[in-house]
mmCIF file of C-alpha atoms in Angstrom:
data_model
loop_
_atom_site.group_PDB
_atom_site.id
_atom_site.type_symbol
_atom_site.label_atom_id
_atom_site.label_comp_id
_atom_site.label_asym_id
_atom_site.label_seq_id
_atom_site.Cartn_x
_atom_site.Cartn_y
_atom_site.Cartn_z
ATOM 1 C CA VAL W 1128 -27.831 77.013 85.502
ATOM 2 C CA GLY W 1129 -25.696 79.786 84.011
ATOM 3 C CA SER W 1130 -27.776 82.306 85.912
ATOM 4 C CA VAL W 1131 -27.056 80.443 89.126
ATOM 5 C CA PHE W 1132 -23.320 80.781 88.586
ATOM 6 C CA PHE W 1133 -23.565 84.477 87.797
ATOM 7 C CA ALA W 1134 -25.997 85.376 90.566
ATOM 8 C CA ARG W 1135 -24.503 87.968 92.880
ATOM 9 C CA GLU W 1136 -25.994 86.673 96.152
ATOM 10 C CA TRP W 1137 -24.615 83.318 97.334
ATOM 11 C CA ALA W 1138 -23.737 81.273 100.380
ATOM 12 C CA LEU W 1139 -22.157 77.874 100.978
ATOM 13 C CA SER W 1140 -22.614 75.251 103.656
ATOM 14 C CA LYS W 1141 -19.992 72.524 104.007
ATOM 15 C CA THR W 1142 -19.308 70.054 106.837
ATOM 16 C CA GLU W 1143 -15.827 69.142 108.105
ATOM 17 C CA ASP W 1144 -16.396 65.522 107.072
ATOM 18 C CA ALA W 1145 -17.258 66.632 103.554
ATOM 19 C CA ILE W 1146 -14.126 68.770 103.351
ATOM 20 C CA ALA W 1147 -11.948 65.750 104.100
ATOM 21 C CA THR W 1148 -13.381 63.609 101.299
ATOM 22 C CA GLN W 1149 -13.711 63.931 97.528
ATOM 23 C CA PRO W 1150 -15.815 64.821 95.734
ATOM 24 C CA VAL W 1151 -16.830 67.749 97.921
ATOM 25 C CA MET W 1152 -20.534 68.482 97.609
ATOM 26 C CA ALA W 1153 -21.906 71.824 98.761
ATOM 27 C CA THR W 1154 -25.386 73.259 98.946
ATOM 28 C CA VAL W 1155 -25.600 76.676 97.316
ATOM 29 C CA VAL W 1156 -28.385 79.213 97.863
ATOM 30 C CA VAL W 1157 -28.653 82.112 95.443
ATOM 31 C CA SER W 1158 -30.867 85.046 94.618
ATOM 32 C CA SER W 1159 -31.407 85.256 90.878
ATOM 33 C CA ASP W 1160 -33.747 86.693 88.260
ATOM 34 C CA MET W 1161 -33.960 83.722 85.908
ATOM 35 C CA GLU W 1162 -36.467 85.300 83.527
ATOM 36 C CA SER W 1163 -34.605 88.491 82.652
ATOM 37 C CA ASN W 1164 -31.139 87.590 83.991
ATOM 38 C CA GLY W 1165 -31.175 90.864 85.907
ATOM 39 C CA ASP W 1166 -28.988 91.831 88.850
ATOM 40 C CA CYS W 1167 -30.115 90.838 92.350
ATOM 41 C CA HIS W 1168 -27.570 92.819 94.320
ATOM 42 C CA ASP W 1169 -29.747 95.537 95.842
ATOM 43 C CA HIS W 1170 -33.056 95.923 97.639
ATOM 44 C CA TYR W 1171 -35.072 97.270 94.733
ATOM 45 C CA THR W 1172 -34.807 94.654 91.976
ATOM 46 C CA ASP W 1173 -38.203 93.019 91.520
ATOM 47 C CA GLY W 1174 -38.293 89.512 90.077
ATOM 48 C CA CYS W 1175 -35.421 88.082 92.144
ATOM 49 C CA ASP W 1176 -36.190 84.697 93.698
ATOM 50 C CA ILE W 1177 -34.371 82.208 95.922
ATOM 51 C CA PHE W 1178 -32.865 79.054 94.380
ATOM 52 C CA THR W 1179 -30.864 76.142 95.764
ATOM 53 C CA ALA W 1180 -28.474 73.796 93.993
ATOM 54 C CA GLN W 1181 -25.844 71.148 94.648
ATOM 55 C CA VAL W 1182 -22.293 71.890 93.505
ATOM 56 C CA ASP W 1183 -19.421 69.419 93.215
ATOM 57 C CA LEU W 1184 -16.538 71.644 94.345
ATOM 58 C CA SER W 1185 -13.968 69.340 92.759
ATOM 59 C CA THR W 1186 -15.475 69.602 89.256
ATOM 60 C CA GLY W 1187 -17.813 72.607 89.355
ATOM 61 C CA GLU W 1188 -20.755 70.471 88.235
ATOM 62 C CA VAL W 1189 -24.126 71.908 89.284
ATOM 63 C CA THR W 1190 -27.110 69.621 89.887
ATOM 64 C CA ASN W 1191 -30.541 69.666 91.541
ATOM 65 C CA VAL W 1192 -31.367 73.329 90.892
ATOM 66 C CA LYS W 1193 -34.596 74.118 92.748
ATOM 67 C CA GLN W 1194 -36.625 77.327 92.991
ATOM 68 C CA LEU W 1195 -37.888 78.101 96.510
ATOM 69 C CA THR W 1196 -39.739 81.400 95.989
ATOM 70 C CA ASP W 1197 -41.763 82.686 93.044
ATOM 71 C CA ASN W 1198 -43.194 86.206 93.195
ATOM 72 C CA ASP W 1199 -42.844 89.678 91.692
ATOM 73 C CA VAL W 1200 -40.964 91.270 94.593
ATOM 74 C CA ALA W 1201 -37.256 91.059 95.446
ATOM 75 C CA ASP W 1202 -36.079 88.055 97.455
ATOM 76 C CA ILE W 1203 -32.366 88.617 98.154
ATOM 77 C CA ASN W 1204 -29.483 88.050 100.628
ATOM 78 C CA PRO W 1205 -30.088 84.295 101.139
ATOM 79 C CA VAL W 1206 -28.251 82.493 103.951
ATOM 80 C CA LEU W 1207 -28.403 78.749 104.636
ATOM 81 C CA SER W 1208 -28.844 77.577 108.232
ATOM 82 C CA GLN W 1209 -26.021 75.559 109.736
ATOM 83 C CA ASP W 1210 -28.085 72.344 109.687
ATOM 84 C CA GLY W 1211 -29.056 72.929 106.055
ATOM 85 C CA THR W 1212 -32.811 72.834 106.665
ATOM 86 C CA LYS W 1213 -33.772 76.515 106.322
ATOM 87 C CA VAL W 1214 -32.943 79.560 104.218
ATOM 88 C CA TYR W 1215 -33.092 83.095 105.632
ATOM 89 C CA TYR W 1216 -33.384 86.067 103.286
ATOM 90 C CA THR W 1217 -34.621 89.641 102.791
ATOM 91 C CA GLN W 1218 -37.865 90.296 100.939
ATOM 92 C CA THR W 1219 -38.363 93.802 99.552
ATOM 93 C CA THR W 1220 -41.719 95.116 98.344
ATOM 94 C CA GLY W 1221 -41.351 98.676 97.080
ATOM 95 C CA ASP W 1222 -39.182 100.261 99.754
ATOM 96 C CA GLU W 1223 -40.356 97.964 102.578
ATOM 97 C CA ASP W 1224 -38.052 95.173 103.779
ATOM 98 C CA ALA W 1225 -38.856 92.052 105.768
ATOM 99 C CA ALA W 1226 -36.656 89.322 107.275
ATOM 100 C CA MET W 1227 -37.914 85.952 106.000
ATOM 101 C CA GLU W 1228 -37.463 82.214 106.598
ATOM 102 C CA ILE W 1229 -38.293 79.319 104.271
ATOM 103 C CA SER W 1230 -37.675 75.578 104.383
ATOM 104 C CA ILE W 1231 -34.935 74.178 102.139
ATOM 105 C CA ASP W 1232 -37.726 72.045 100.668
ATOM 106 C CA GLY W 1233 -39.794 75.108 99.751
ATOM 107 C CA GLY W 1234 -43.345 75.792 100.906
ATOM 108 C CA THR W 1235 -44.816 78.909 102.503
ATOM 109 C CA PRO W 1236 -42.252 81.468 103.727
ATOM 110 C CA ARG W 1237 -42.483 82.835 107.268
ATOM 111 C CA THR W 1238 -42.060 86.520 108.107
ATOM 112 C CA LEU W 1239 -39.680 86.905 111.051
ATOM 113 C CA ALA W 1240 -39.753 90.703 111.274
ATOM 114 C CA THR W 1241 -40.985 93.610 109.190
ATOM 115 C CA ALA W 1242 -38.937 96.770 108.539
ATOM 116 C CA ALA W 1243 -35.881 94.525 108.866
ATOM 117 C CA ASN W 1244 -33.300 93.015 106.551
ATOM 118 C CA ARG W 1245 -30.193 90.821 106.291
ATOM 119 C CA PRO W 1246 -31.291 87.958 108.591
ATOM 120 C CA PHE W 1247 -28.450 85.653 109.621
ATOM 121 C CA PRO W 1248 -28.971 82.616 111.917
ATOM 122 C CA THR W 1249 -26.891 81.724 114.947
ATOM 123 C CA PRO W 1250 -24.813 78.518 114.687
ATOM 124 C CA ASP W 1251 -27.110 76.631 117.091
ATOM 125 C CA GLY W 1252 -30.199 77.581 115.079
ATOM 126 C CA LYS W 1253 -31.905 79.095 118.119
ATOM 127 C CA GLY W 1254 -31.769 82.710 116.983
ATOM 128 C CA VAL W 1255 -31.542 85.047 114.004
ATOM 129 C CA TYR W 1256 -29.778 88.397 113.858
ATOM 130 C CA PHE W 1257 -31.046 91.084 111.495
ATOM 131 C CA THR W 1258 -30.816 94.829 110.956
ATOM 132 C CA LEU W 1259 -33.746 97.114 111.738
ATOM 133 C CA LYS W 1260 -34.154 99.210 108.629
ATOM 134 C CA LYS W 1261 -35.149 102.574 110.125
ATOM 135 C CA SER W 1262 -32.498 102.725 112.860
ATOM 136 C CA SER W 1263 -29.852 100.364 111.387
ATOM 137 C CA MET W 1264 -29.788 98.813 114.851
ATOM 138 C CA LEU W 1265 -28.850 95.144 115.258
ATOM 139 C CA ALA W 1266 -31.591 92.918 116.685
ATOM 140 C CA LEU W 1267 -31.747 89.280 117.792
ATOM 141 C CA LEU W 1268 -34.865 87.140 117.421
ATOM 142 C CA ASP W 1269 -35.166 84.126 119.746
ATOM 143 C CA LEU W 1270 -36.567 81.362 117.528
ATOM 144 C CA THR W 1271 -37.438 79.270 120.589
ATOM 145 C CA ASP W 1272 -39.932 81.963 121.684
ATOM 146 C CA SER W 1273 -43.215 81.558 119.809
ATOM 147 C CA GLY W 1274 -44.139 85.149 120.659
ATOM 148 C CA GLY W 1275 -41.795 86.468 117.998
ATOM 149 C CA VAL W 1276 -40.402 89.227 120.250
ATOM 150 C CA PHE W 1277 -36.879 90.314 119.350
ATOM 151 C CA GLN W 1278 -34.201 92.038 121.388
ATOM 152 C CA GLU W 1279 -32.882 95.343 120.093
ATOM 153 C CA LEU W 1280 -29.169 95.678 120.776
ATOM 154 C CA LYS W 1281 -29.289 99.407 121.383
ATOM 155 C CA SER W 1282 -25.515 99.905 121.562
ATOM 156 C CA LEU W 1283 -25.151 98.547 118.018
ATOM 157 C CA VAL W 1284 -26.557 101.363 115.908
ATOM 158 C CA SER W 1285 -25.518 101.853 112.275
ATOM 159 C CA THR W 1286 -25.049 98.129 111.789
ATOM 160 C CA HIS W 1287 -24.756 96.899 108.210
ATOM 161 C CA GLU W 1288 -24.590 93.375 106.756
ATOM 162 C CA PRO W 1289 -24.316 91.337 109.977
ATOM 163 C CA GLU W 1290 -22.784 87.886 109.486
ATOM 164 C CA VAL W 1291 -22.432 85.314 112.263
ATOM 165 C CA SER W 1292 -19.401 83.048 112.573
ATOM 166 C CA LEU W 1293 -19.456 79.415 113.704
ATOM 167 C CA ARG W 1294 -18.208 80.708 117.056
ATOM 168 C CA GLY W 1295 -21.271 82.942 117.352
ATOM 169 C CA PHE W 1296 -19.454 86.255 116.814
ATOM 170 C CA VAL W 1297 -21.188 88.870 114.665
ATOM 171 C CA GLY W 1298 -19.137 90.659 112.007
ATOM 172 C CA PHE W 1299 -20.581 93.860 110.540
ATOM 173 C CA TYR W 1300 -19.602 97.370 109.572
ATOM 174 C CA ARG W 1301 -20.665 100.851 110.567
ATOM 175 C CA SER W 1302 -21.028 103.532 107.951
ATOM 176 C CA THR W 1303 -21.035 107.316 108.059
ATOM 177 C CA PRO W 1304 -22.878 108.651 104.987
ATOM 178 C CA GLY W 1305 -21.035 111.000 102.672
ATOM 179 C CA SER W 1306 -22.481 113.674 100.419
ATOM 180 C CA VAL W 1307 -22.355 111.605 97.207
ATOM 181 C CA ARG W 1308 -22.326 107.948 96.220
ATOM 182 C CA GLY W 1309 -18.983 106.343 97.011
ATOM 183 C CA SER W 1310 -18.044 108.934 99.661
ATOM 184 C CA ASN W 1311 -19.226 107.000 102.731
ATOM 185 C CA THR W 1312 -16.704 106.134 105.421
ATOM 186 C CA SER W 1313 -16.866 102.724 107.078
ATOM 187 C CA GLN W 1314 -15.523 100.766 110.047
ATOM 188 C CA ALA W 1315 -15.639 96.981 110.388
ATOM 189 C CA MET W 1316 -16.630 95.621 113.813
ATOM 190 C CA VAL W 1317 -16.952 92.325 115.690
ATOM 191 C CA TYR W 1318 -19.671 91.867 118.324
ATOM 192 C CA ILE W 1319 -19.106 89.221 121.053
ATOM 193 C CA PRO W 1320 -22.572 88.192 122.365
ATOM 194 C CA SER W 1321 -21.278 86.434 125.497
ATOM 195 C CA THR W 1322 -19.664 89.610 126.836
ATOM 196 C CA GLY W 1323 -21.503 92.333 124.921
ATOM 197 C CA ALA W 1324 -18.171 93.725 123.736
ATOM 198 C CA THR W 1325 -17.828 95.404 120.354
ATOM 199 C CA ILE W 1326 -14.342 95.328 118.831
ATOM 200 C CA GLU W 1327 -13.121 97.682 116.118
ATOM 201 C CA VAL W 1328 -11.285 95.985 113.284
ATOM 202 C CA SER W 1329 -8.120 97.847 112.322
ATOM 203 C CA PRO W 1330 -7.217 99.490 109.974
ATOM 204 C CA ALA W 1331 -10.459 101.416 110.217
ATOM 205 C CA ASP W 1332 -10.213 103.411 107.023
ATOM 206 C CA GLY W 1333 -12.692 102.078 104.477
ATOM 207 C CA THR W 1334 -13.047 98.538 105.872
ATOM 208 C CA ALA W 1335 -16.497 97.041 105.176
ATOM 209 C CA HIS W 1336 -18.541 94.205 103.579
ATOM 210 C CA CYS W 1337 -17.101 91.477 105.801
ATOM 211 C CA PHE W 1338 -17.555 87.700 105.781
ATOM 212 C CA TRP W 1339 -16.228 84.768 107.842
ATOM 213 C CA ASN W 1340 -14.295 81.681 106.843
ATOM 214 C CA TYR W 1341 -15.835 78.271 107.568
ATOM 215 C CA ASP W 1342 -14.685 77.791 111.167
ATOM 216 C CA GLY W 1343 -14.969 81.437 112.225
ATOM 217 C CA SER W 1344 -11.254 81.916 112.833
ATOM 218 C CA VAL W 1345 -10.774 84.562 110.115
ATOM 219 C CA LEU W 1346 -12.805 87.638 109.170
ATOM 220 C CA TYR W 1347 -12.352 88.934 105.612
ATOM 221 C CA CYS W 1348 -13.229 92.551 104.787
ATOM 222 C CA ASN W 1349 -13.271 94.670 101.652
ATOM 223 C CA ASN W 1350 -10.818 97.537 102.137
ATOM 224 C CA ALA W 1351 -11.117 100.800 100.247
ATOM 225 C CA GLY W 1352 -8.910 102.999 102.392
ATOM 226 C CA SER W 1353 -5.359 104.320 102.397
ATOM 227 C CA GLY W 1354 -4.993 103.950 98.631
ATOM 228 C CA ALA W 1355 -5.087 100.144 98.854
ATOM 229 C CA GLY W 1356 -7.536 97.999 96.923
ATOM 230 C CA GLY W 1357 -8.431 94.472 97.883
ATOM 231 C CA ILE W 1358 -9.611 92.189 100.687
ATOM 232 C CA LEU W 1359 -7.952 92.042 104.100
ATOM 233 C CA SER W 1360 -8.014 89.071 106.483
ATOM 234 C CA PHE W 1361 -8.158 89.358 110.278
ATOM 235 C CA PRO W 1362 -7.518 86.379 112.582
ATOM 236 C CA VAL W 1363 -10.094 86.166 115.381
ATOM 237 C CA SER W 1364 -9.339 84.020 118.432
ATOM 238 C CA GLU W 1365 -11.860 81.883 120.302
ATOM 239 C CA ASP W 1366 -12.131 84.539 123.012
ATOM 240 C CA GLY W 1367 -12.791 87.304 120.477
ATOM 241 C CA VAL W 1368 -9.370 88.927 120.111
ATOM 242 C CA VAL W 1369 -8.932 90.385 116.610
ATOM 243 C CA GLY W 1370 -5.366 90.092 115.331
ATOM 244 C CA LYS W 1371 -3.294 92.090 112.875
ATOM 245 C CA SER W 1372 -4.548 92.256 109.303
ATOM 246 C CA SER W 1373 -2.888 90.775 106.262
ATOM 247 C CA VAL W 1374 -3.683 91.089 102.566
ATOM 248 C CA ALA W 1375 -5.809 88.219 101.274
ATOM 249 C CA ILE W 1376 -6.389 89.640 97.772
ATOM 250 C CA ARG W 1377 -4.684 92.642 96.198
ATOM 251 C CA PHE W 1378 -5.931 93.894 92.867
ATOM 252 C CA PRO W 1379 -3.317 95.113 90.390
ATOM 253 C CA THR W 1380 -5.126 98.322 89.473
ATOM 254 C CA PHE W 1381 -6.588 100.664 92.056
ATOM 255 C CA ALA W 1382 -9.513 102.747 90.829
ATOM 256 C CA THR W 1383 -11.132 105.672 92.606
ATOM 257 C CA LEU W 1384 -14.683 105.153 93.799
ATOM 258 C CA GLU W 1385 -15.879 107.797 91.342
ATOM 259 C CA ALA W 1386 -14.280 105.961 88.410
ATOM 260 C CA VAL W 1387 -15.762 102.649 89.495
ATOM 261 C CA ASP W 1388 -19.215 104.179 89.838
ATOM 262 C CA ALA W 1389 -18.999 105.204 86.194
ATOM 263 C CA GLN W 1390 -18.080 101.639 85.174
ATOM 264 C CA PHE W 1391 -20.343 99.814 87.626
ATOM 265 C CA ASP W 1392 -22.825 98.580 85.022
ATOM 266 C CA LYS W 1393 -20.179 97.947 82.368
ATOM 267 C CA ASP W 1394 -17.065 95.830 82.775
ATOM 268 C CA CYS W 1395 -16.062 96.350 86.403
ATOM 269 C CA ILE W 1396 -14.780 93.276 88.213
ATOM 270 C CA THR W 1397 -15.649 93.817 91.865
ATOM 271 C CA THR W 1398 -13.933 92.753 95.041
ATOM 272 C CA SER W 1399 -17.327 92.043 96.566
ATOM 273 C CA VAL W 1400 -20.143 90.104 94.950
ATOM 274 C CA GLU W 1401 -22.530 92.844 96.002
ATOM 275 C CA TYR W 1402 -20.731 96.157 95.740
ATOM 276 C CA GLY W 1403 -18.489 97.714 93.124
ATOM 277 C CA SER W 1404 -15.318 99.168 94.598
ATOM 278 C CA PHE W 1405 -12.371 98.216 92.411
ATOM 279 C CA CYS W 1406 -11.669 97.134 88.847
ATOM 280 C CA ASP W 1407 -9.040 94.668 87.686
ATOM 281 C CA GLU W 1408 -7.077 95.886 84.691
#
């Protein structure tokens, strides 16, 4: 159970009715290496499997821990479907990625697409977005089509970590590679499927690794630019207008990316559960 708490990949599903009552029970899906307690934050950590558990959010008590996958490859980036019946995740074998689906009850996983990663379902459960590994292009798989043909959204190249809000908007970031680790530049974006519009989230400097709040009205992004360390929040209206940012979390000590890289495997407390960017003092 301790490994579940310290796993780096996690997602929560919680209904509005559950929020209004106590205790608040949530289903948690995690990627964890239970045997060696190793990190499961990247695409090349063999031994990571998918687990589910129930968490009482009022007490922190964890119950009903269940292992869904059991193999020697890396099963990471789990996301729970809105109806709580399926888990979507990335499976990495060597340097090959695949977008996967498995029932919340376990069983045989289904491959949705090869050479693809970071699957994330639409709120209605009819589709799954994922990133094509070779082109970093966003794609949408229609789950109602048994042919398994997906649509490549050709205008959305260099798409990283797509996450879908309850309103159906896709938050992601674009990255321009730098010469060394930690020197990439990034720009958070919001894609509106109904109109095909892609909106830049401002400020652009170093904004990445985004995630939505429960109802899809706020996008949170890790910000590494302009000498500021922390997480910014951006209100997003129902018609897809992104508002002015505000600081959600500000860390007391700003560290350069180079300094954090040196401490990444030591005592760095990160602003993102997946990527090291800043250290608390």
